[in-house]
PDB file of C-alpha atoms in Angstrom:
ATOM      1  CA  UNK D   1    -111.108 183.747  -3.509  1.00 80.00           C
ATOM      2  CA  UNK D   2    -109.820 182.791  -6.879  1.00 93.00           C
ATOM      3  CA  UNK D   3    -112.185 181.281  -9.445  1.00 97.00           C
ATOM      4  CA  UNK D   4    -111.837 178.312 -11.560  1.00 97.00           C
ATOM      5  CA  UNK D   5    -112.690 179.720 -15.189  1.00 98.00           C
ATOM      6  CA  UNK D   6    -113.635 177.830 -18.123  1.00 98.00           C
ATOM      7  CA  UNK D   7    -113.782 179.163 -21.168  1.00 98.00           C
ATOM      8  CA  UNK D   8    -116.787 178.825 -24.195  1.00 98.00           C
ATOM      9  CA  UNK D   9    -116.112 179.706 -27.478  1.00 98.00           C
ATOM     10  CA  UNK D  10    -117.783 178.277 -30.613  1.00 97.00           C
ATOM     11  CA  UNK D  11    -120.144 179.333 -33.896  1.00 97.00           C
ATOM     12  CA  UNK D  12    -123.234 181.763 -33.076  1.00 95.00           C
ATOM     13  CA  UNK D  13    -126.818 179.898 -33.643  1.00 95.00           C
ATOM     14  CA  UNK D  14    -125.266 177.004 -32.302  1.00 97.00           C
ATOM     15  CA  UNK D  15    -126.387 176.864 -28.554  1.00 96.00           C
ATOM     16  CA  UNK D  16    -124.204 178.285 -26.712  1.00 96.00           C
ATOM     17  CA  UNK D  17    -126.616 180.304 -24.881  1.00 96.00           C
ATOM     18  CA  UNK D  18    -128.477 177.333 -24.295  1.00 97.00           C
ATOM     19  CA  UNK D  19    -125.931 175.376 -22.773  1.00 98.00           C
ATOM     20  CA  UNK D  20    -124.496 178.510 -20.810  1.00 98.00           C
ATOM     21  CA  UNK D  21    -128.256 178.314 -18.755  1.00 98.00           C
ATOM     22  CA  UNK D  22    -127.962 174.402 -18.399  1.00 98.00           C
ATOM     23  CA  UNK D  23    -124.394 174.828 -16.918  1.00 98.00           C
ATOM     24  CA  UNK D  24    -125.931 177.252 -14.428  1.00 98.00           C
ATOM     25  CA  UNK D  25    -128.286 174.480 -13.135  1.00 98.00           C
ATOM     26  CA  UNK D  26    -124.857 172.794 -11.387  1.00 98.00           C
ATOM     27  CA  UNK D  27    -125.036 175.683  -8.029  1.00 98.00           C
ATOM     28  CA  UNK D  28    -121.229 175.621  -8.323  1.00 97.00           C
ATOM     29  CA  UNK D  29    -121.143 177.296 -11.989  1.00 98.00           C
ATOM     30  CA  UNK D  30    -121.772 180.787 -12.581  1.00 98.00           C
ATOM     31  CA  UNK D  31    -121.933 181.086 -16.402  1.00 98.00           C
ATOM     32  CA  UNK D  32    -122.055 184.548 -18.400  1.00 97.00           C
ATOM     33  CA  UNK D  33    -123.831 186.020 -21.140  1.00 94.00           C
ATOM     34  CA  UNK D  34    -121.485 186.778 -23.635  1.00 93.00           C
ATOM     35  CA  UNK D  35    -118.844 188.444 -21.302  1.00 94.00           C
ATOM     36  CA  UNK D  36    -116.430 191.552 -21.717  1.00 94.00           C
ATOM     37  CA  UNK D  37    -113.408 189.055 -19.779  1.00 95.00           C
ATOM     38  CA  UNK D  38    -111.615 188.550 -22.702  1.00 95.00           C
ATOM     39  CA  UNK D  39    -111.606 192.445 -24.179  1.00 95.00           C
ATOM     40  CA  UNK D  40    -110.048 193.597 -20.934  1.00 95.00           C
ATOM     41  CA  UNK D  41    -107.639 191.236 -21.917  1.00 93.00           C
ATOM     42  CA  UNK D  42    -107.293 192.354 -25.136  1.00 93.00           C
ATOM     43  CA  UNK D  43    -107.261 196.031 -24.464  1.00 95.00           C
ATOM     44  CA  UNK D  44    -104.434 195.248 -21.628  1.00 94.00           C
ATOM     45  CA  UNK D  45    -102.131 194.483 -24.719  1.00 94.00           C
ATOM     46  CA  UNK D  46    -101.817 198.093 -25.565  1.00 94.00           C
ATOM     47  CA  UNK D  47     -99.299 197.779 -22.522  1.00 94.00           C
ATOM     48  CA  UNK D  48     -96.140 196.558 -25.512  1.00 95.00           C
ATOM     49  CA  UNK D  49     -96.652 199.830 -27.216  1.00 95.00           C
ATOM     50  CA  UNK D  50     -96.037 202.173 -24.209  1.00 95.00           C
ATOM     51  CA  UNK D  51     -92.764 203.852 -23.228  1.00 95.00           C
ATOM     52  CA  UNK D  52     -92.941 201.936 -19.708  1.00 94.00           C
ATOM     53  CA  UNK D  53     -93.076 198.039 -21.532  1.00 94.00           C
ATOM     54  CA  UNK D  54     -90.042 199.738 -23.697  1.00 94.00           C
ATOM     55  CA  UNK D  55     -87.888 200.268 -20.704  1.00 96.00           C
ATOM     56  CA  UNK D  56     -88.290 196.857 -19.410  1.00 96.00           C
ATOM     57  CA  UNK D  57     -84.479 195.505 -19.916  1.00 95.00           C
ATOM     58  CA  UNK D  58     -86.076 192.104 -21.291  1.00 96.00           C
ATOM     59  CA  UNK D  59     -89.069 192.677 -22.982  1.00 95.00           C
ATOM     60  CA  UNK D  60     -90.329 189.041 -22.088  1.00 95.00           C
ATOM     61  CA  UNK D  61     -90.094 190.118 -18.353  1.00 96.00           C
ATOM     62  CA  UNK D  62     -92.822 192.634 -19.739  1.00 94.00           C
ATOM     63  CA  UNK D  63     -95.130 189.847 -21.621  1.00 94.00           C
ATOM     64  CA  UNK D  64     -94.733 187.847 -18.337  1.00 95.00           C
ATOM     65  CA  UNK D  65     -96.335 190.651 -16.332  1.00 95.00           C
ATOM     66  CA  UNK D  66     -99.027 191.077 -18.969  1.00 94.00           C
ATOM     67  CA  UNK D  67     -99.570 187.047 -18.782  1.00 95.00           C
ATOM     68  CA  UNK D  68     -99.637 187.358 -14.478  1.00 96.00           C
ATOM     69  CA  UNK D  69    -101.762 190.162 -14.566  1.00 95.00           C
ATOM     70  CA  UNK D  70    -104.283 188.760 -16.806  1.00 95.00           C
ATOM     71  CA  UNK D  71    -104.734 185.551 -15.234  1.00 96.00           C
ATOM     72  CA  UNK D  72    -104.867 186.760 -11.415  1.00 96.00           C
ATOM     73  CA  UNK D  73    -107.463 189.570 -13.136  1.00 95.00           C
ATOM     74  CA  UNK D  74    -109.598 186.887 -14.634  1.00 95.00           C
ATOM     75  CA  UNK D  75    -109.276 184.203 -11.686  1.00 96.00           C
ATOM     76  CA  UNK D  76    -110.604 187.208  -9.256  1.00 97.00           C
ATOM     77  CA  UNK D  77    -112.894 189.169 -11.704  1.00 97.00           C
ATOM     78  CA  UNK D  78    -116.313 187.573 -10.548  1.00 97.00           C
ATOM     79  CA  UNK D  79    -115.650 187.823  -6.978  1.00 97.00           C
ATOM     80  CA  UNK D  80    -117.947 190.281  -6.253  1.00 96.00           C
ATOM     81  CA  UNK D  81    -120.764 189.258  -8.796  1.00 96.00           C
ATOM     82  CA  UNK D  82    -121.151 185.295  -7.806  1.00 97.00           C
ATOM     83  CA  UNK D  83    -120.451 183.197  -4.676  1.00 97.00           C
ATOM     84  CA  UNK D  84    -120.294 180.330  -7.369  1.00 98.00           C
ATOM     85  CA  UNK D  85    -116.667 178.743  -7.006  1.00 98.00           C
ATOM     86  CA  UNK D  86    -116.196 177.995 -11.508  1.00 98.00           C
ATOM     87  CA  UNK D  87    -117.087 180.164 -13.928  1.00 98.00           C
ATOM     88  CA  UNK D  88    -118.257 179.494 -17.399  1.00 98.00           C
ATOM     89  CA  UNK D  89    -116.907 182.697 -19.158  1.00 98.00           C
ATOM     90  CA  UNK D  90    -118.648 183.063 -22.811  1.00 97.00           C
ATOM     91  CA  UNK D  91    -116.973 184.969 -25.744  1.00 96.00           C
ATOM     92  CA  UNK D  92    -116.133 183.909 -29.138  1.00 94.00           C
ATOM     93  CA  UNK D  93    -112.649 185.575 -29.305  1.00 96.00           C
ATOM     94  CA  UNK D  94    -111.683 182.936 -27.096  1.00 97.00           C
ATOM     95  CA  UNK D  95    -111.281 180.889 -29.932  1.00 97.00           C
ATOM     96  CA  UNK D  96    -109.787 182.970 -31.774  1.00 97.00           C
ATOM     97  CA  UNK D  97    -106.400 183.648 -29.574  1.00 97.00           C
ATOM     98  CA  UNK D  98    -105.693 179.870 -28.226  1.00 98.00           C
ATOM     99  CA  UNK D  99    -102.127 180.983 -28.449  1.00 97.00           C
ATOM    100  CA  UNK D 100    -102.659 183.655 -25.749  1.00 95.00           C
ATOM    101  CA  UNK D 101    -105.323 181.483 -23.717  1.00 97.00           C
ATOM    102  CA  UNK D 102    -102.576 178.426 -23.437  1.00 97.00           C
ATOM    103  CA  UNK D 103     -99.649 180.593 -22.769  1.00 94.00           C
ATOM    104  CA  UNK D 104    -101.783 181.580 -19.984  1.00 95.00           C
ATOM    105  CA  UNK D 105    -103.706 178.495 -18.645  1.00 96.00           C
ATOM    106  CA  UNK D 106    -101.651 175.661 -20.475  1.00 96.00           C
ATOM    107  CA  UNK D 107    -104.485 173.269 -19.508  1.00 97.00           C
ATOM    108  CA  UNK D 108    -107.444 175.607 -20.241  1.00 98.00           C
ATOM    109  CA  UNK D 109    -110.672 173.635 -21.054  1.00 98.00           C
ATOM    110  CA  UNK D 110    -112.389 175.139 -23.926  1.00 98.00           C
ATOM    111  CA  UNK D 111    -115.959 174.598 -24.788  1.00 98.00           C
ATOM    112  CA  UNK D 112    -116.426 174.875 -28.577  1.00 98.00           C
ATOM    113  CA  UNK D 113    -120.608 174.736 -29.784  1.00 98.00           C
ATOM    114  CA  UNK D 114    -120.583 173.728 -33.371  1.00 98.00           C
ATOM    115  CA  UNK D 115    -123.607 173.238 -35.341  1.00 98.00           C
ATOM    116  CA  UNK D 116    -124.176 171.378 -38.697  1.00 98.00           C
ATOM    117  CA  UNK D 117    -123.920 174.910 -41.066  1.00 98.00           C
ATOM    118  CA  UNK D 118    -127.329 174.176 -43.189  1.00 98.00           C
ATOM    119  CA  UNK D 119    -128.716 174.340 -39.393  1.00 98.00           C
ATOM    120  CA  UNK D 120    -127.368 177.973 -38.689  1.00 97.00           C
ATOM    121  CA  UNK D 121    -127.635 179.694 -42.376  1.00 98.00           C
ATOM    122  CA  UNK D 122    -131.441 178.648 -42.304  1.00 97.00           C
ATOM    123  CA  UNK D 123    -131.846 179.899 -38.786  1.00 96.00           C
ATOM    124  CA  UNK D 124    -130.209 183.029 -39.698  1.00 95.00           C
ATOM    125  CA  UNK D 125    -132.250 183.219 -43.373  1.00 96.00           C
ATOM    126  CA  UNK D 126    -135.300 182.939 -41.023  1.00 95.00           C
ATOM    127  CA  UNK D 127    -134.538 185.523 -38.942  1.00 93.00           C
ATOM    128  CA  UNK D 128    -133.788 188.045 -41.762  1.00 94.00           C
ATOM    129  CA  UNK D 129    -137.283 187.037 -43.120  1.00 95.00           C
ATOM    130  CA  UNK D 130    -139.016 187.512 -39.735  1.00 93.00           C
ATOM    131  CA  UNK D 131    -137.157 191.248 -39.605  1.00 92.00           C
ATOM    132  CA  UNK D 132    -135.981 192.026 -43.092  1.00 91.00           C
ATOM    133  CA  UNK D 133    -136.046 195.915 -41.229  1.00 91.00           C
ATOM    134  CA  UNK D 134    -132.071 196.389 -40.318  1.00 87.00           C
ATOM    135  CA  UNK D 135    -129.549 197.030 -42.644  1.00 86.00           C
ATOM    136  CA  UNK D 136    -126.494 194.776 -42.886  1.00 84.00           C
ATOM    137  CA  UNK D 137    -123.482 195.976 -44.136  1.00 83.00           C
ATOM    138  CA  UNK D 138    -123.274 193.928 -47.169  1.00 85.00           C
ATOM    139  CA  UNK D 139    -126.855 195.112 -48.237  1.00 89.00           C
ATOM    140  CA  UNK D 140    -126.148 198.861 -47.947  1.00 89.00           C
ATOM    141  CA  UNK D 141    -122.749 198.795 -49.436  1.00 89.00           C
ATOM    142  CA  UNK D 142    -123.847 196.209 -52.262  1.00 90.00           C
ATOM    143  CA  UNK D 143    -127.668 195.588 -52.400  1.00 92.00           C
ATOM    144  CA  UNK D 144    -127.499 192.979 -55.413  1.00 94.00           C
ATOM    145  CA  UNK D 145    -125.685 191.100 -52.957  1.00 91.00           C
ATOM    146  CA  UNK D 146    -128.397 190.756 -51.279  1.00 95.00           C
ATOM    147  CA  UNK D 147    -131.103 189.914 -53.247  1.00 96.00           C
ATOM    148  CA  UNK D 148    -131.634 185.805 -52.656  1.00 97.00           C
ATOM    149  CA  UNK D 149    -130.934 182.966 -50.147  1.00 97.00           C
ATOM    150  CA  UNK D 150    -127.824 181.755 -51.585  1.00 97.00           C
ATOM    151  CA  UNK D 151    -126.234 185.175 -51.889  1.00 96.00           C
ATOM    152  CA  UNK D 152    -127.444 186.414 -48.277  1.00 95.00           C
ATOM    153  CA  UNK D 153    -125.506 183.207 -47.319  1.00 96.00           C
ATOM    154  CA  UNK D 154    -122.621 184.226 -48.641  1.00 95.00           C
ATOM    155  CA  UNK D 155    -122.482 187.411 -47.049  1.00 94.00           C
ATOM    156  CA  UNK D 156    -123.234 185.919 -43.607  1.00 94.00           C
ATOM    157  CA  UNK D 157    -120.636 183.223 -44.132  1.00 96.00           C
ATOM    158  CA  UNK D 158    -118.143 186.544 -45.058  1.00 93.00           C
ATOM    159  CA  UNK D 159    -118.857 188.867 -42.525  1.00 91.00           C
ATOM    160  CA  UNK D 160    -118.932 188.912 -38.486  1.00 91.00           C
ATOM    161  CA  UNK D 161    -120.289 187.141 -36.390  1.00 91.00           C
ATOM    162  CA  UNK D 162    -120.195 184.063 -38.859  1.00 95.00           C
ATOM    163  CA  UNK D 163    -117.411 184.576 -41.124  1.00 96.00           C
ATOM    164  CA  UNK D 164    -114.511 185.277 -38.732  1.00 97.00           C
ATOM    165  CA  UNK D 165    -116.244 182.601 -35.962  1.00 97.00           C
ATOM    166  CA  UNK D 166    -115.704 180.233 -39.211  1.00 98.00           C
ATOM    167  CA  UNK D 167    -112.525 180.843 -39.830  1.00 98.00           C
ATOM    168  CA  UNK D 168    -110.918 181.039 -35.991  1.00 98.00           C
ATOM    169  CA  UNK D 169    -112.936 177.387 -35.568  1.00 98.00           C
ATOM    170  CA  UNK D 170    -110.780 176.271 -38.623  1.00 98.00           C
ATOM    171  CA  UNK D 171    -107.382 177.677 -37.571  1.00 98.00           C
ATOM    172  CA  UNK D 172    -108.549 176.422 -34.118  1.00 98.00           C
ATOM    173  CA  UNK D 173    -108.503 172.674 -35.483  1.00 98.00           C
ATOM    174  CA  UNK D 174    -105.714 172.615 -36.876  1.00 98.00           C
ATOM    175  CA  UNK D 175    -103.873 173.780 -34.474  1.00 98.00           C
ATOM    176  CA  UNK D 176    -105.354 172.522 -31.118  1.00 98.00           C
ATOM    177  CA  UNK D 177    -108.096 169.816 -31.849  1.00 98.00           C
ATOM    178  CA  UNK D 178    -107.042 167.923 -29.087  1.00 98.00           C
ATOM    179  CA  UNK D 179    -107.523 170.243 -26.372  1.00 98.00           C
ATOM    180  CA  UNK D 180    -110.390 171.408 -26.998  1.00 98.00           C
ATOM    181  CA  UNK D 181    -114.264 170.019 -26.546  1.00 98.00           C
ATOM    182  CA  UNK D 182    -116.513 170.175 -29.166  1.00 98.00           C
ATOM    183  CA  UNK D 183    -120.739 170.498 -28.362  1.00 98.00           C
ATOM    184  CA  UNK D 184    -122.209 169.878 -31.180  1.00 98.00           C
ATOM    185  CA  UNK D 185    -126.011 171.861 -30.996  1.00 98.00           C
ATOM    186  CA  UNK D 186    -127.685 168.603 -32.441  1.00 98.00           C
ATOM    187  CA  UNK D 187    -126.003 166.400 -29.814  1.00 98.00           C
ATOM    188  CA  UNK D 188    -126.846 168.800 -27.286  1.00 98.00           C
ATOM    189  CA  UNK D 189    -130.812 168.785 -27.941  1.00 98.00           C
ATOM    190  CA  UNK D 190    -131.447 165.196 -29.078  1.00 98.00           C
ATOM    191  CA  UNK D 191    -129.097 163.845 -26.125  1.00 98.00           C
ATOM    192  CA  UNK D 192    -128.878 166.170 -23.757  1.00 98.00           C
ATOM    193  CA  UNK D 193    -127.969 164.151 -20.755  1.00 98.00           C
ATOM    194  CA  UNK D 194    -125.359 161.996 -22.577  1.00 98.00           C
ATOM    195  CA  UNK D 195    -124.117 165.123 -23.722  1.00 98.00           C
ATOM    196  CA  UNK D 196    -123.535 166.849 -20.413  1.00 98.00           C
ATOM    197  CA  UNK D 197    -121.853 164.116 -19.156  1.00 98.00           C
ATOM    198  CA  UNK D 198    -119.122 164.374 -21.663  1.00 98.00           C
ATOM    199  CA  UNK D 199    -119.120 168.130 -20.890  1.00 98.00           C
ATOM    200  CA  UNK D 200    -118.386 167.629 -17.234  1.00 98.00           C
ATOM    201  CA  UNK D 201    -116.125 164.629 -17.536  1.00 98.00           C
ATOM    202  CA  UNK D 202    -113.977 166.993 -20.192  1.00 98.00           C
ATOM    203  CA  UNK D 203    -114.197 169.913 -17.760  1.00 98.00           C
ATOM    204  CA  UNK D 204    -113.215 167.966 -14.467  1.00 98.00           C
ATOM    205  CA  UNK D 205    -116.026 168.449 -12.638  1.00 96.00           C
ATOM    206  CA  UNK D 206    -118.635 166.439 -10.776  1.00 94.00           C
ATOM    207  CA  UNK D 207    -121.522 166.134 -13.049  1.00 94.00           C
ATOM    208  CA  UNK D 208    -124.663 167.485 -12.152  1.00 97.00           C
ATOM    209  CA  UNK D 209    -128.729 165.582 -12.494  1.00 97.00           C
ATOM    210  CA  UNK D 210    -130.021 168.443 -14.923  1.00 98.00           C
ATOM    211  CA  UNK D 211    -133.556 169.075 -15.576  1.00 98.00           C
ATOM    212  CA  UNK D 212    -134.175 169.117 -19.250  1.00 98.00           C
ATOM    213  CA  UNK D 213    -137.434 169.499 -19.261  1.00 98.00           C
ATOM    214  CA  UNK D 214    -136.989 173.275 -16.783  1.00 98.00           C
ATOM    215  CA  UNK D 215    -134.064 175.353 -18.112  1.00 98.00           C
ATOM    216  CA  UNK D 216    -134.496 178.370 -16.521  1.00 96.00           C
ATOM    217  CA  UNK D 217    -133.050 181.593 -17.882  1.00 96.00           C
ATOM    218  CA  UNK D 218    -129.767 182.211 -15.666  1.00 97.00           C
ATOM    219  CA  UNK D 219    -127.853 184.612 -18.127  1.00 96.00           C
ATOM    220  CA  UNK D 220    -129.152 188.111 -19.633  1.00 89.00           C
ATOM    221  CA  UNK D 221    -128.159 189.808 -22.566  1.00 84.00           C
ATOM    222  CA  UNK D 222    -128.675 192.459 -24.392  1.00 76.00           C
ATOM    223  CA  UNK D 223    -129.538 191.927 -28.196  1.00 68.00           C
ATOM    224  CA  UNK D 224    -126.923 193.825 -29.699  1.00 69.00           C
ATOM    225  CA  UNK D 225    -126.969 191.782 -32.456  1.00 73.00           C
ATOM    226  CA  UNK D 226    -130.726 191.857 -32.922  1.00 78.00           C
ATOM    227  CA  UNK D 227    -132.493 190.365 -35.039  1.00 81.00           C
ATOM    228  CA  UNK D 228    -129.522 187.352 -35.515  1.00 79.00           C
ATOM    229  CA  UNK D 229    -128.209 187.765 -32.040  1.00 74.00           C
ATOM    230  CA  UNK D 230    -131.457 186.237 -29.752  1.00 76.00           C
ATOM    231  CA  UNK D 231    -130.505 184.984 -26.466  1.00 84.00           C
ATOM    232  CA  UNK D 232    -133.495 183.766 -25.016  1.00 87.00           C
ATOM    233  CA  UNK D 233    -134.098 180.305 -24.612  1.00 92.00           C
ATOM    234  CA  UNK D 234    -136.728 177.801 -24.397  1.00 92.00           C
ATOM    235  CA  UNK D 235    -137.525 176.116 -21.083  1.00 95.00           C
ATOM    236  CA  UNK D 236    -137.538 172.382 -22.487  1.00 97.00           C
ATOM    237  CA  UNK D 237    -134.644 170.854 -24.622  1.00 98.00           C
ATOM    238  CA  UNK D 238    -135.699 169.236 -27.458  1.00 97.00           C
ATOM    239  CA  UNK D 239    -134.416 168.846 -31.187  1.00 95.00           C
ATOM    240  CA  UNK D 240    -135.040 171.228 -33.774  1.00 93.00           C
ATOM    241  CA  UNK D 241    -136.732 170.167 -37.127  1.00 93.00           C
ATOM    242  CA  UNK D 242    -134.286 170.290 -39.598  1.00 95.00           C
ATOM    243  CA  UNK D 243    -136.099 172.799 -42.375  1.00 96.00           C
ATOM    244  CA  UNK D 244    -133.014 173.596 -44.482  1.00 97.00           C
ATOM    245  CA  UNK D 245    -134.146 172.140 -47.435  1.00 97.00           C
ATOM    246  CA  UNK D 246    -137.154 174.060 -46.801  1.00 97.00           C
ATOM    247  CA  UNK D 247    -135.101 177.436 -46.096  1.00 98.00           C
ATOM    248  CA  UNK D 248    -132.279 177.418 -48.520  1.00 98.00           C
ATOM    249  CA  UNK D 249    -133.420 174.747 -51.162  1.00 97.00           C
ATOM    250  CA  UNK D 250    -131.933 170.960 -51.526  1.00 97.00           C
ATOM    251  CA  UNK D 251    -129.447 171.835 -54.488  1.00 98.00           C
ATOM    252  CA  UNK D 252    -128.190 175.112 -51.762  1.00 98.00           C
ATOM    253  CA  UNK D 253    -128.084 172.732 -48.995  1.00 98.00           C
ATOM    254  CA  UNK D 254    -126.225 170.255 -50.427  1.00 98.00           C
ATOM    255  CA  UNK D 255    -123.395 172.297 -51.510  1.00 98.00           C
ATOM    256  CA  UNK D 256    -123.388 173.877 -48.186  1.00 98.00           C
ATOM    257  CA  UNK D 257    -123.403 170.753 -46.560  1.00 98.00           C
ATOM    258  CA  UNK D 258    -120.088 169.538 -48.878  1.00 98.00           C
ATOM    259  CA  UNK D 259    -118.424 172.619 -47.762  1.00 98.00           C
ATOM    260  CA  UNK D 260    -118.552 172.359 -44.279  1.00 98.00           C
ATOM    261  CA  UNK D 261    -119.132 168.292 -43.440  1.00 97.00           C
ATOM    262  CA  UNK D 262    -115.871 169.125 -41.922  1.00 98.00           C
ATOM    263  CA  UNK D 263    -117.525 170.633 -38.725  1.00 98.00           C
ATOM    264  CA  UNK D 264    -119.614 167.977 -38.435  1.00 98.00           C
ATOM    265  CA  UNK D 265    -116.937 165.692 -38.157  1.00 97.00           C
ATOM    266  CA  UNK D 266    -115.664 167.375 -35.238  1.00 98.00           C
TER     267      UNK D 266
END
């Protein structure tokens, strides 16, 4: 039986795992760590440099069949791990190929987590502090790039996973603001109910009475991004103090905050 599959795509440190696990309190949603879907996907388009997509008299017979295949592979792909009729697929390459996702499902919905970016550079300048241990590769290559909050910043804010989640959300907006749905992590923990409302009014389903106060953990991952990748979540939602001027300094966070007010906007 095919799935319905929504897609969630947004900026790490911003909740998405979080909201994954309250999505999974609804019985009808089956929501995914961060999930290989969309790399099949991806790795499928080595089929337009074979001999066989050459010989195709039209090639956009050929980018139909890739478009056919893909869909009827992701509508079926959780068959056998869920009896839960929606998925809640996670990846943030989603957001990054909107052109593909809408060619496929024109009226994909598209979760996007956002967070206010003072919030995610100090949570990911406290994690560094809390495991300075692993090497990034900004710090090997260049370790004077390295060597104080404002500069670490920068090289999280150039590099993956937050540099190229940056600049897919900002292509993303300008492009296809309209169709997608944006959780902000701040609206998410201060007004949590309200919040999921909007979330299952955008998504077209029934909404469901959540228990904020008993998120259980529904999705496991591994911590492949360790230390900046934790997945675990906390049982109650509540808001987070906000310590940035603590973490990066006011004069940092300002600047920061002038930078990117425009994802705050959102």
């Amino acid at each position: 039986m095919s799935k319905t599959i929504h897609f969630v795509s947004g900026l790490p440190r911003s909740g998405s795992t979080l909201l994954m696990n309250i999505l999974a309190q609804n019985p009808r949603v089956h929501s995914t760590a961060t999930s290989g879907l969309h790399e099949i996907g991806y790795i499928a388009r080595q089929f337009s440099t074979t001999e066989e997509f050459k010989t195709i008299p039209n090639p956009q017979d050929g980018e139909t069949l890739f478009y056919d295949y893909v869909k009827g592979g992701c509508e079926n792909a959780f068959n056998r791990l869920t009896d839960r009729p929606v998925v809640a697929d996670k990846c943030r390459s989603w957001v990054g190929h909107l052109d593909m996702l809408f060619g496929i499902w024109p009226n994909a919905k598209v979760l996007v987590p956002v967070r206010d970016m003072r919030g995610i550079l100090s949570s990911f300048e406290k994690k560094w502090r809390q495991h300075p241990f692993p090497f990034t590769g900004v710090e090997k290559q260049n370790p004077q790039n390295w060597t104080t909050v404002e500069k670490r910043a920068q090289g999280w804010l150039n590099i993956p996973p937050l540099g190229i989640a940056v600049e897919r959300l900002s292509d993303a907006v300008k492009r296809y603001q309209n169709k997608l749905h944006f959780v902000h992590f701040e609206d998410l923990t201060e007004n949590p109910k309200k919040t999921m409302n909007k979330v299952w009014e955008y998504l077209g389903e029934e909404s469901w009475e959540h228990d904020f106060d008993n998120v259980e953990q529904y999705t496991i991952e591994h911590e492949l991004g360790w230390p900046y990748g934790d997945h675990k979540i906390k049982n109650k939602v509540a808001p987070l103090k906000e310590d940035w001027k603590d973490v990066l300094g006011k004069d940092f966070s300002d600047k920061i905050h002038q930078s990117f007010k425009w994802i705050n906007s959102l």
